Short mmCIF file of C-alpha atoms in Angstrom, two decimals:
data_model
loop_
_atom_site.label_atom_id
_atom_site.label_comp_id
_atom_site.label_asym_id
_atom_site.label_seq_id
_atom_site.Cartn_x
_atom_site.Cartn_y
_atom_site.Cartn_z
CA UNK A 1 0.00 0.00 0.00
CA UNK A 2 2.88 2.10 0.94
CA UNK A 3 4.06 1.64 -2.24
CA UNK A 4 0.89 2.70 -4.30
CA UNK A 5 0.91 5.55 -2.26
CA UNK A 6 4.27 6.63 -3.08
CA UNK A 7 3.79 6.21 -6.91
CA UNK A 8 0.96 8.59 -6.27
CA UNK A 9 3.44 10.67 -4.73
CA UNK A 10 6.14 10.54 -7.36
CA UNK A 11 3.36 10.91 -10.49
CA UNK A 12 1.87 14.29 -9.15
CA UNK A 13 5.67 14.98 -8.88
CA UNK A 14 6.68 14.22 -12.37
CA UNK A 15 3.28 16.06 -13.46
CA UNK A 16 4.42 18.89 -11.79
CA UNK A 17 8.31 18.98 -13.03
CA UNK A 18 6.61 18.23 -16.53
CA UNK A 19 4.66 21.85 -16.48
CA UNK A 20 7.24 23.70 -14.65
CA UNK A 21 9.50 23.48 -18.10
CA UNK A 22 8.00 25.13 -21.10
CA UNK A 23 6.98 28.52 -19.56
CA UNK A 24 10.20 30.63 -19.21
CA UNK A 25 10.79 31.29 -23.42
CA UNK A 26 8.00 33.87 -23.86
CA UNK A 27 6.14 36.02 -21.91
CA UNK A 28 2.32 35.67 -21.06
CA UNK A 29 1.35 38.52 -23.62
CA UNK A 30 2.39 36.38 -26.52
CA UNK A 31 1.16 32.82 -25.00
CA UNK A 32 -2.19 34.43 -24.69
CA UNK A 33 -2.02 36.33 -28.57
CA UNK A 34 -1.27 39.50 -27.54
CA UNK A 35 -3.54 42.71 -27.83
CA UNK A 36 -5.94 41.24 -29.81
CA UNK A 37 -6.67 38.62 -26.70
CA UNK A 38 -6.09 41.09 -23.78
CA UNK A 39 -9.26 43.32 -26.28
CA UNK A 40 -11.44 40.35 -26.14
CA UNK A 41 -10.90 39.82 -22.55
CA UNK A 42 -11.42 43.57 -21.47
CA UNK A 43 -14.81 42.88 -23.73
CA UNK A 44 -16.10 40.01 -22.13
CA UNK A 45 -15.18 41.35 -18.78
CA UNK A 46 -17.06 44.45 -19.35
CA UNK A 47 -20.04 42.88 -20.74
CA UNK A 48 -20.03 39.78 -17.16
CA UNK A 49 -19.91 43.47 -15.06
CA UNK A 50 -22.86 45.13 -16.63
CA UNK A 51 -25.09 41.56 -16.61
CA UNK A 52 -24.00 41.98 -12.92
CA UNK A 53 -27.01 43.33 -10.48
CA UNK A 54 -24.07 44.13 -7.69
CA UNK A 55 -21.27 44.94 -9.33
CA UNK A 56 -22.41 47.37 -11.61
CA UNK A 57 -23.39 49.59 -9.34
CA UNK A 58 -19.39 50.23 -8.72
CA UNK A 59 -19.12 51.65 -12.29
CA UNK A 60 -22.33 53.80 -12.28
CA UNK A 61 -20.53 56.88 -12.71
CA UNK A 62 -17.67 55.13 -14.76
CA UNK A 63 -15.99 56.47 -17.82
CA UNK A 64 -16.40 52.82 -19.60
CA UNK A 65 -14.52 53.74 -22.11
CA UNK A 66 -11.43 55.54 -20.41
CA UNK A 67 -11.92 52.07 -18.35
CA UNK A 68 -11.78 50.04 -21.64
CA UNK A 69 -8.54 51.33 -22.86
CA UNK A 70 -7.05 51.75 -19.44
CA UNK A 71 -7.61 47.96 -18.07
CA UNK A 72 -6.51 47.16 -21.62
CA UNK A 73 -3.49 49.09 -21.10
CA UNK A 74 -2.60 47.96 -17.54
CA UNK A 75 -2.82 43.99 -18.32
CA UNK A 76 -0.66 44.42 -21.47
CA UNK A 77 1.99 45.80 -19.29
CA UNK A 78 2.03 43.52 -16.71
CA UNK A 79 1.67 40.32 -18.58
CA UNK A 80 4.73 41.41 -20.11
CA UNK A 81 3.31 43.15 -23.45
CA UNK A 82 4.61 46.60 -25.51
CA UNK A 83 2.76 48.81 -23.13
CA UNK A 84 3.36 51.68 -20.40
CA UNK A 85 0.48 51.63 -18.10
CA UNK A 86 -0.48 55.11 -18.25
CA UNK A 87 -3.77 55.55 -15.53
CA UNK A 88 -4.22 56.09 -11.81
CA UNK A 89 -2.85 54.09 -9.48
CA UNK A 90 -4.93 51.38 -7.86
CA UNK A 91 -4.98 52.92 -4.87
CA UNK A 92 -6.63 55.88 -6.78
CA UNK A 93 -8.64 54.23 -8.57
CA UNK A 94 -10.88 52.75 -5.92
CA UNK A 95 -10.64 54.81 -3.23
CA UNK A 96 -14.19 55.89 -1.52
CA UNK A 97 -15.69 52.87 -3.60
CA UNK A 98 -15.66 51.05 -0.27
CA UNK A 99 -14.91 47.56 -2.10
CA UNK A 100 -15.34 44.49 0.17
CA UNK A 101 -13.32 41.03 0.05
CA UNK A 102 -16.62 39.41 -1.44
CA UNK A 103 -17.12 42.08 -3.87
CA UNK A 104 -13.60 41.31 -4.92
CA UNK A 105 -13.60 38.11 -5.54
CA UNK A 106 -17.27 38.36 -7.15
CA UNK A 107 -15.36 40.70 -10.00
CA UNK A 108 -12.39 38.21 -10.12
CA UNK A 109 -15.06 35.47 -11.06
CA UNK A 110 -16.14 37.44 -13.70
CA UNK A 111 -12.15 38.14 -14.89
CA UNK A 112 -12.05 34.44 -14.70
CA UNK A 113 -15.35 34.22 -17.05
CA UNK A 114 -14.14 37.17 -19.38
CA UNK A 115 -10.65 34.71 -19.97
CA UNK A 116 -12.90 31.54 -20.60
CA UNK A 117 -14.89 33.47 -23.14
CA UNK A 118 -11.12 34.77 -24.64
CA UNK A 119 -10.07 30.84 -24.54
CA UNK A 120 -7.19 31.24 -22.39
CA UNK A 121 -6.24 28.03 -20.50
CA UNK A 122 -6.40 27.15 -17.22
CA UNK A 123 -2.78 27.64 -16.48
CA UNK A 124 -2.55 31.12 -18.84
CA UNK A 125 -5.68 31.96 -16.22
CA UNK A 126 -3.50 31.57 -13.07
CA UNK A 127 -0.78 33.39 -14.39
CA UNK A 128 -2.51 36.02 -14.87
CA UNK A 129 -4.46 36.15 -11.74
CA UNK A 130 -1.47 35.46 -10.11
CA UNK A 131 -0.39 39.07 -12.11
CA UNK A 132 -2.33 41.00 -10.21
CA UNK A 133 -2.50 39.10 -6.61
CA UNK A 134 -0.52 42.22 -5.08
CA UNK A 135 -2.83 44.39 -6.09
CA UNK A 136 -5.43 43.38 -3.97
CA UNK A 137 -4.49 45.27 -0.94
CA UNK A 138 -4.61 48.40 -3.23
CA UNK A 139 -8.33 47.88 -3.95
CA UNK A 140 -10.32 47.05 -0.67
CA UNK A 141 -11.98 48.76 2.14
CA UNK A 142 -10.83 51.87 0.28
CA UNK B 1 -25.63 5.25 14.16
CA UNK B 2 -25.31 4.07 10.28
CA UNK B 3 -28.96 5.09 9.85
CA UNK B 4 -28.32 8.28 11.13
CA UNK B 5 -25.56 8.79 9.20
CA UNK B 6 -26.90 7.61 5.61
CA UNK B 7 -29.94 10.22 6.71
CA UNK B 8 -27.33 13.12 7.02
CA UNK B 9 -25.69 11.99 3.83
CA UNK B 10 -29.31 12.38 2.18
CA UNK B 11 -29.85 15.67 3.86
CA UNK B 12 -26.40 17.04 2.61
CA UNK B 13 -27.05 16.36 -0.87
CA UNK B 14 -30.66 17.79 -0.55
CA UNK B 15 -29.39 20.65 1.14
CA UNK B 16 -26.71 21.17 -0.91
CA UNK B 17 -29.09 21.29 -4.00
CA UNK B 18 -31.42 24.14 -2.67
CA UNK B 19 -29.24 26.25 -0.56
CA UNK B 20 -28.32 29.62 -1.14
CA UNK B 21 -24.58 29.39 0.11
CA UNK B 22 -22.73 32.72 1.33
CA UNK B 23 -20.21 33.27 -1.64
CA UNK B 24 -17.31 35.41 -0.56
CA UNK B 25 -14.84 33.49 -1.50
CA UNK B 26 -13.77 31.84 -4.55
CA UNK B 27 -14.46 28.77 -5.53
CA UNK B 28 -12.47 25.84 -3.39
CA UNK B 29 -10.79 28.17 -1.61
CA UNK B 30 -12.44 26.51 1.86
CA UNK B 31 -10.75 23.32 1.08
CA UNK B 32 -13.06 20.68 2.90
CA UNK B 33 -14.14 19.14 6.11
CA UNK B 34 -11.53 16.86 7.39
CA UNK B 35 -12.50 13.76 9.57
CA UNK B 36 -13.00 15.55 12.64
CA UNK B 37 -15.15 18.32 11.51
CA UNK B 38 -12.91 20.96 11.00
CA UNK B 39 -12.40 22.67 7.95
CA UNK B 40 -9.22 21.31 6.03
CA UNK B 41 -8.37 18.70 3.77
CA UNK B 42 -9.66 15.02 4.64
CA UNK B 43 -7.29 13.85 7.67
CA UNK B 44 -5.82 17.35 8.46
CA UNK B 45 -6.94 20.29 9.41
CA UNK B 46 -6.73 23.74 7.84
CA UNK B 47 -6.03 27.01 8.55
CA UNK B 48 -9.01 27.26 6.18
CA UNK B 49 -12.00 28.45 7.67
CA UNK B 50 -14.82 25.68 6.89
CA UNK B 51 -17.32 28.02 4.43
CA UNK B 52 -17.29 30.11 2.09
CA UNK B 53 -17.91 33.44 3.89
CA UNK B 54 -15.90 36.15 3.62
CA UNK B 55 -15.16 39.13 6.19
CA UNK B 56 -18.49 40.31 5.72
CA UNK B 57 -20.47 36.97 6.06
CA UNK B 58 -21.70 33.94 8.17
CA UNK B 59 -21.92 30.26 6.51
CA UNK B 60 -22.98 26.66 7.38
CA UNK B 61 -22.22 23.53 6.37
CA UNK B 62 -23.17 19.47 7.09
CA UNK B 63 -21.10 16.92 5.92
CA UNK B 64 -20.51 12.95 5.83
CA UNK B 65 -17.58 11.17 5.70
CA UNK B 66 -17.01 7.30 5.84
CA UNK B 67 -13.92 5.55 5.55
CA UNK B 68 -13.77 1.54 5.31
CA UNK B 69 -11.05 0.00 5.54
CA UNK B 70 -10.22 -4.01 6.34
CA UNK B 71 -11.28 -4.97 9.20
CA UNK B 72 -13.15 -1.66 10.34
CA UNK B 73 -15.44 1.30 9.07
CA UNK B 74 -15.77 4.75 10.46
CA UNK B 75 -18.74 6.96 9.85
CA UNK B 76 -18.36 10.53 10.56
CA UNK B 77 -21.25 13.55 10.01
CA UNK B 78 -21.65 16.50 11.82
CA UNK B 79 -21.74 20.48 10.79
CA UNK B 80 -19.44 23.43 11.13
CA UNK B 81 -20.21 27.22 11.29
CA UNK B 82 -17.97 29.96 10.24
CA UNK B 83 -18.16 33.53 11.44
CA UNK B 84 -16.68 36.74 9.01
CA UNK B 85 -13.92 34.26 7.57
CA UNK B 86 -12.51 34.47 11.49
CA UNK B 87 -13.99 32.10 13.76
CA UNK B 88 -15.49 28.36 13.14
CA UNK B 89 -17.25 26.60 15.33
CA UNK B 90 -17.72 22.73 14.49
CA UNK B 91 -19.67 19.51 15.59
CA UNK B 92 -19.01 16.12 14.73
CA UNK B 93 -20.11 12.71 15.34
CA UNK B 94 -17.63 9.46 14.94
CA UNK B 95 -19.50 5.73 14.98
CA UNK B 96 -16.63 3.18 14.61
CA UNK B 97 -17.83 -0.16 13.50
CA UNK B 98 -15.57 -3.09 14.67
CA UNK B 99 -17.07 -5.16 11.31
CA UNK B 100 -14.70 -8.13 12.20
CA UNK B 101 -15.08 -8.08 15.48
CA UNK B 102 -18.48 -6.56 16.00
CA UNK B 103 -19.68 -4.02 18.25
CA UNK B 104 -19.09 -0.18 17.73
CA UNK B 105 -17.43 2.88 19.34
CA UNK B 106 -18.78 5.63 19.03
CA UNK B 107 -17.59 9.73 20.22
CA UNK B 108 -18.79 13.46 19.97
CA UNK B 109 -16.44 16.15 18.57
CA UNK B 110 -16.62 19.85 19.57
CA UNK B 111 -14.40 22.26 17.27
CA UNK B 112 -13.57 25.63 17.33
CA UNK B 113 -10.43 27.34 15.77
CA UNK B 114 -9.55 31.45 14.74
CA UNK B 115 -7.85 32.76 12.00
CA UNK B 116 -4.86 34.46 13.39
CA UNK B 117 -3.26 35.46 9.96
CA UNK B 118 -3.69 35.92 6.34
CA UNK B 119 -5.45 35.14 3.54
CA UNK B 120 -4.87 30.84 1.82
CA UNK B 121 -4.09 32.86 -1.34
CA UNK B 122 -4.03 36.96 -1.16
CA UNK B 123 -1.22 37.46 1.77
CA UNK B 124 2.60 37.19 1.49
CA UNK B 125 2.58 34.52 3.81
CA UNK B 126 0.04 31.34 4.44
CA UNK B 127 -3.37 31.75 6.34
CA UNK B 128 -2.72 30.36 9.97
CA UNK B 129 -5.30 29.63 12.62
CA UNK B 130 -4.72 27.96 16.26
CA UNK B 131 -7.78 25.12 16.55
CA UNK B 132 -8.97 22.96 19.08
CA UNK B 133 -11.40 19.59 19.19
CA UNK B 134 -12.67 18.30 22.43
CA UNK B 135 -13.77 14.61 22.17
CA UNK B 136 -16.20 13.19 24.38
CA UNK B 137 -15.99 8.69 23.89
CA UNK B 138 -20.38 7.55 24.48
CA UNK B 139 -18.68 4.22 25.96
CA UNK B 140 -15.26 3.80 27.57
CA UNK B 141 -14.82 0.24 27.93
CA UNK B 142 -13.07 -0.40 24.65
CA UNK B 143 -10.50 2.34 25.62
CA UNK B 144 -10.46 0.75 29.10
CA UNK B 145 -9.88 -2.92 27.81
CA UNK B 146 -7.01 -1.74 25.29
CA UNK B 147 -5.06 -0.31 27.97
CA UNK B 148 -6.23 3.85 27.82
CA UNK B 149 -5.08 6.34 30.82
CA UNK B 150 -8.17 8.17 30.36
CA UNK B 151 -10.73 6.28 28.92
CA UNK B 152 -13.46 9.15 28.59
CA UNK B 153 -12.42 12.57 27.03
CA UNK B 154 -9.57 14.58 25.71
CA UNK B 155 -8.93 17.96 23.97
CA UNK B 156 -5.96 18.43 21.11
CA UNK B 157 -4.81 21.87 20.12
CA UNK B 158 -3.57 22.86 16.53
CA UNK B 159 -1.76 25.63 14.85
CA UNK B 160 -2.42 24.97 10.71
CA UNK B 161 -0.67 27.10 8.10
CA UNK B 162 -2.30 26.76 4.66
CA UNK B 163 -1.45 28.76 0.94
CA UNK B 164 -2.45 28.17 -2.38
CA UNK B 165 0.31 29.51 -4.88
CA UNK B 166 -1.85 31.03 -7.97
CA UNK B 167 -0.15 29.19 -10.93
CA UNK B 168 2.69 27.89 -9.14
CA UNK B 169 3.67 24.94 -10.83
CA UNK B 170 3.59 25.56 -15.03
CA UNK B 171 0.47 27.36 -14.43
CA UNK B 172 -1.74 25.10 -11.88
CA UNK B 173 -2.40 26.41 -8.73
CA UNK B 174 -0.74 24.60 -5.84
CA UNK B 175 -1.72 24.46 -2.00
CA UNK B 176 -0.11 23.38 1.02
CA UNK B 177 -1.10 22.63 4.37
CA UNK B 178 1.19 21.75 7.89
CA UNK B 179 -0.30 21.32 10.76
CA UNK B 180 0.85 20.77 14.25
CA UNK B 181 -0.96 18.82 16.36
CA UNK B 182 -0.67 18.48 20.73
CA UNK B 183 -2.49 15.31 21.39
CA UNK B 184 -2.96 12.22 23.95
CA UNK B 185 -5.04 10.38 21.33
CA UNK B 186 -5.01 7.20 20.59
CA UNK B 187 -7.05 6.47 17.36
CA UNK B 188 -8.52 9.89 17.36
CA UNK B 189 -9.83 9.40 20.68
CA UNK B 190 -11.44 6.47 19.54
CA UNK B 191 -9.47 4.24 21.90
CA UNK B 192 -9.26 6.66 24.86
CA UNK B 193 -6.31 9.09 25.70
CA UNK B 194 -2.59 7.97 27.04
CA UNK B 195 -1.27 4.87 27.86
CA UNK B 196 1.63 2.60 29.45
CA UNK B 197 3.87 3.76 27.32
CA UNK B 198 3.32 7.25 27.12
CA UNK B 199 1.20 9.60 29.07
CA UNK B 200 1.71 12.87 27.75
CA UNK B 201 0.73 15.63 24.87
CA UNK B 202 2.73 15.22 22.04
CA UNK B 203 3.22 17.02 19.17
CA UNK B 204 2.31 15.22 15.61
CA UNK B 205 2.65 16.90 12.18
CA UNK B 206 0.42 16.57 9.25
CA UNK B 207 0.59 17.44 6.24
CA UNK B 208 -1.30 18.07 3.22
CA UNK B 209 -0.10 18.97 -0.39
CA UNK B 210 -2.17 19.64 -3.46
CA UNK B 211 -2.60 20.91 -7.24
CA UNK B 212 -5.93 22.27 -8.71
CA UNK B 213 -6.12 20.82 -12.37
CA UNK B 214 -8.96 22.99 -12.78
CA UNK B 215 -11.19 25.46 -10.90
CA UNK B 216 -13.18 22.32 -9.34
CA UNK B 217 -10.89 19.48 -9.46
CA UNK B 218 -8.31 18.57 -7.11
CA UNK B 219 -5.92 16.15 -6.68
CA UNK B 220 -3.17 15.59 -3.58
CA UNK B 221 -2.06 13.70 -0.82
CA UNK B 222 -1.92 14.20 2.99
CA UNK B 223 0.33 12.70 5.84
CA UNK B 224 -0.67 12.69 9.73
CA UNK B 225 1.69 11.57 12.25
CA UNK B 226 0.17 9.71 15.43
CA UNK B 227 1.82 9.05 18.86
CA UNK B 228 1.38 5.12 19.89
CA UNK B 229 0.91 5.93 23.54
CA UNK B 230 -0.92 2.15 24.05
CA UNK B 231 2.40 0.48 22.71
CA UNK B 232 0.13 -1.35 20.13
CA UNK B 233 1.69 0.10 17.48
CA UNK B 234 -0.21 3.00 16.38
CA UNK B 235 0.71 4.37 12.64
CA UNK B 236 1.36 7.51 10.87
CA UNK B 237 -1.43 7.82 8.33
CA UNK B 238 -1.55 8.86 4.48
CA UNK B 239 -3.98 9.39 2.11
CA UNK B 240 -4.14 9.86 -1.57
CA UNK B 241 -7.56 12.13 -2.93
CA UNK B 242 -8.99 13.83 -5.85
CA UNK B 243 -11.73 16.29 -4.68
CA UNK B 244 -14.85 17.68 -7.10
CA UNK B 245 -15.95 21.48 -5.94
CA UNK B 246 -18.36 22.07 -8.70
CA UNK B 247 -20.05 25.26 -7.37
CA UNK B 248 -19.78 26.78 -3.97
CA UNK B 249 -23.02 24.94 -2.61
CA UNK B 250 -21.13 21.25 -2.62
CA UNK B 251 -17.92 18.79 -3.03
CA UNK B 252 -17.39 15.61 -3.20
CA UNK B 253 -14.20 13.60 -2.55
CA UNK B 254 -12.67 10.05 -3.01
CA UNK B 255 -9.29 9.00 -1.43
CA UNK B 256 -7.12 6.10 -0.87
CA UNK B 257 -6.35 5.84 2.94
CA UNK B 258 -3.62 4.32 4.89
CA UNK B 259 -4.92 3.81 8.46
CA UNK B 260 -1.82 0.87 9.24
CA UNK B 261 -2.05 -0.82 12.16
CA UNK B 262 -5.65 0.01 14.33
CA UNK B 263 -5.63 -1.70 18.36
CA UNK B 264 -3.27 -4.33 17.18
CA UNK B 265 -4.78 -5.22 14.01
CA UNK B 266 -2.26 -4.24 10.69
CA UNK B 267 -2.38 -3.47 7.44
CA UNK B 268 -5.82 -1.20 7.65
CA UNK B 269 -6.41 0.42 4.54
CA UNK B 270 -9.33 1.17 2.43
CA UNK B 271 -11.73 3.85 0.55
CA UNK B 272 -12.61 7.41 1.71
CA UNK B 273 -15.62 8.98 0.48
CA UNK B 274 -16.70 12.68 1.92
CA UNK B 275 -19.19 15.10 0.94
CA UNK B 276 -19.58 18.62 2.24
CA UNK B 277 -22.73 20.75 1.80
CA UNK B 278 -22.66 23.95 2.36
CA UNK B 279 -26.44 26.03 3.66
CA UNK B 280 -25.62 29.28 3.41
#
């Protein structure tokens, strides 16, 4: 039993070893297919927030379109793209919007939704949640 | 004590199916309800706190776990609380079927544990929480007749540090759990507290370690240490799961489980099977 237990062991190892390798060549703005993808996903994302009773309230007095081309901006920098992130800073951004933890992770369920729709992969989806994990901090209870 | 169990199962499910669960966090994010009742993975527990609310929230859950192995077959229910993502409060019921042997052993579990740190994937460093879990044996004698200091209650303590790593390992997200345990138990508690050959707390670590193939599948291993205070031979137990989270109002797992050598008897392993449904 031992035994089957460590060839459990040593197969989620190997799986793991096996994904850690072909990552490191090109940066997350190319796996994904650049602007073109990052425009889709800014879409999508902006169309799961307006089908949203709760979170659409946060953008009632949004500039959607400064918000298009600034979100667009901001994740083509970060995931390592040809861009200079040129708004606010998060802090900025959201503070007096009083944003909660739930809230939060409400809108990052819809991110995750917008990159489904955009067919990014599971992994590319991590990455780039992973991207903007310090962020967080920046956005809450402001 | 099996009836009552297969009736929680069948409340779970229906539960699970019409509730309107609290949904501050993301999805799997809780982890699940470990043996005992306390939110964690299936043998360990968690700095996780049991539900899915989040600072602003309150949640419930029931869940079922049995585990049947050679020559035995425990059947666990019971239901856990969790208060702002801070504080969870937890109930549990153990029935212990001797199936070779016959007879049964049964014990209540209270839980409670705080979040002292963190957030399992937001902060710098892992979530940690210090738990507890009083067990109360129904009947003694078993304890007694296998050689038990105390053959009626005991209380372990717990300090759990859990993190998920977003895309850790070529993308997948990865969590972790270590947990240190001060106990007397032998078995759980199911065979009383302390013994001839030891009499006194010690401290066992567990382990968990996971990766999330998707957003609702999961697939890892866990590792709990156990004192043999009755000089029977007690073992360190392992377990091998894949976990289903398909929405925030249920999840199912299977695992492989490694219970060794239980009052004398070796070689006890067997099939897990757990599901957790959450109310609100």
């Amino acid at each position: 039993m031992v035994t089957k237990l460590h060839l459990g062991v040593i197969a989620l190892l190997l799986f793991l070893a096996g994904c850690q390798s072909n990552t490191a060549s090109s940066s997350l703005y190319e796996q994904i297919g650049g602007q073109q993808t990052i425009d889709r996903i800014v879409d999508n994302f902006i169309r799961q927030i307006e089908y949203d009773p709760h979170i659409i309230e946060f953008f009632l007095e949004s500039d959607i379109d400064r918000f298009r081309s600034k979100l667009s901006e901001h994740i083509c920098a970060f995931s390592g793209g040809p861009c200079v992130y040129s708004g606010d800073s998060m802090q900025d951004v959201h503070a007096g919007m009083h944003i909660t933890e739930s809230d939060f992770n409400r809108t990052v369920d819809l991110l995750i939704d917008a990159m489904t729709e955009a067919g990014l992969s599971h992994p590319q989806q991590n990455k780039m949640l992973a991207l903007f994990v310090p962020m967080r901090r920046q956005m809450i209870y402001r | 004590m099996k009836k009552l169990g297969l009736v929680s199962l069948a409340v779970t499910c229906l539960l699970a199916d019409y509730a309107l669960a609290g949904e501050g966090k993301l999805l799997a994010t809780p982890g699940l309800t470990q043996i005992e009742g306390s939110g964690g993975g299936g043998l360990v527990p968690w700095a996780t706190i049991a539900g899915y609310d989040s600072r602003e929230q309150t949640s419930a859950s029931v869940f079922s776990t049995s585990v049947s192995v050679d020559d035995y077959r425990l059947s666990a229910w019971g239901a856990n609380i969790g208060l702002y993502d801070r504080v969870e409060l937890s109930v549990a019921r153990h029935t212990f079927d001797l199936t070779s042997l016959g007879g049964d052993i049964s014990q209540t579990i209270v839980g409670a544990k705080v979040r002292l740190y963190g957030d399992v994937i937001y902060s710098d460093w892992p979530q940690l929480a210090l738990g507890v879990q009083h067990k109360q044996l129904s009947d003694g004698s078993v304890a007694r007749l296998v050689g038990a200091n105390n053959s009626s209650q005991g209380t372990d303590w717990y300090l759990s540090a859990t993190k998920i790593h977003l895309g850790a390992a070529g993308g997948y997200n990865l969590v972790w759990n270590l947990t240190a345990r001060a106990t007397k138990a032998n078995q759980m508690g199911l065979l009383g507290y302390g013994g001839s050959h030891d009499d006194d707390y010690a401290i066992m670590l567990e382990g968990s370690a996971g990766v999330l193939l998707s957003r609702s599948l999961v697939l890892g291993i866990e590792y709990r240490q156990k004192p043999d205070n009755l000089g029977l031979g007690e073992q360190d137990w392992y377990d091998a799961f894949i976990s289903y989270l398909p929405n925030k109002h249920v999840n199912i797992t299977a695992a492989w489980a490694d219970l060794g050598s239980i009052a004398g008897v070796r070689g006890q392993r067997g099939l897990y099977l757990s599901i957790t449904g959450y109310l609100w």
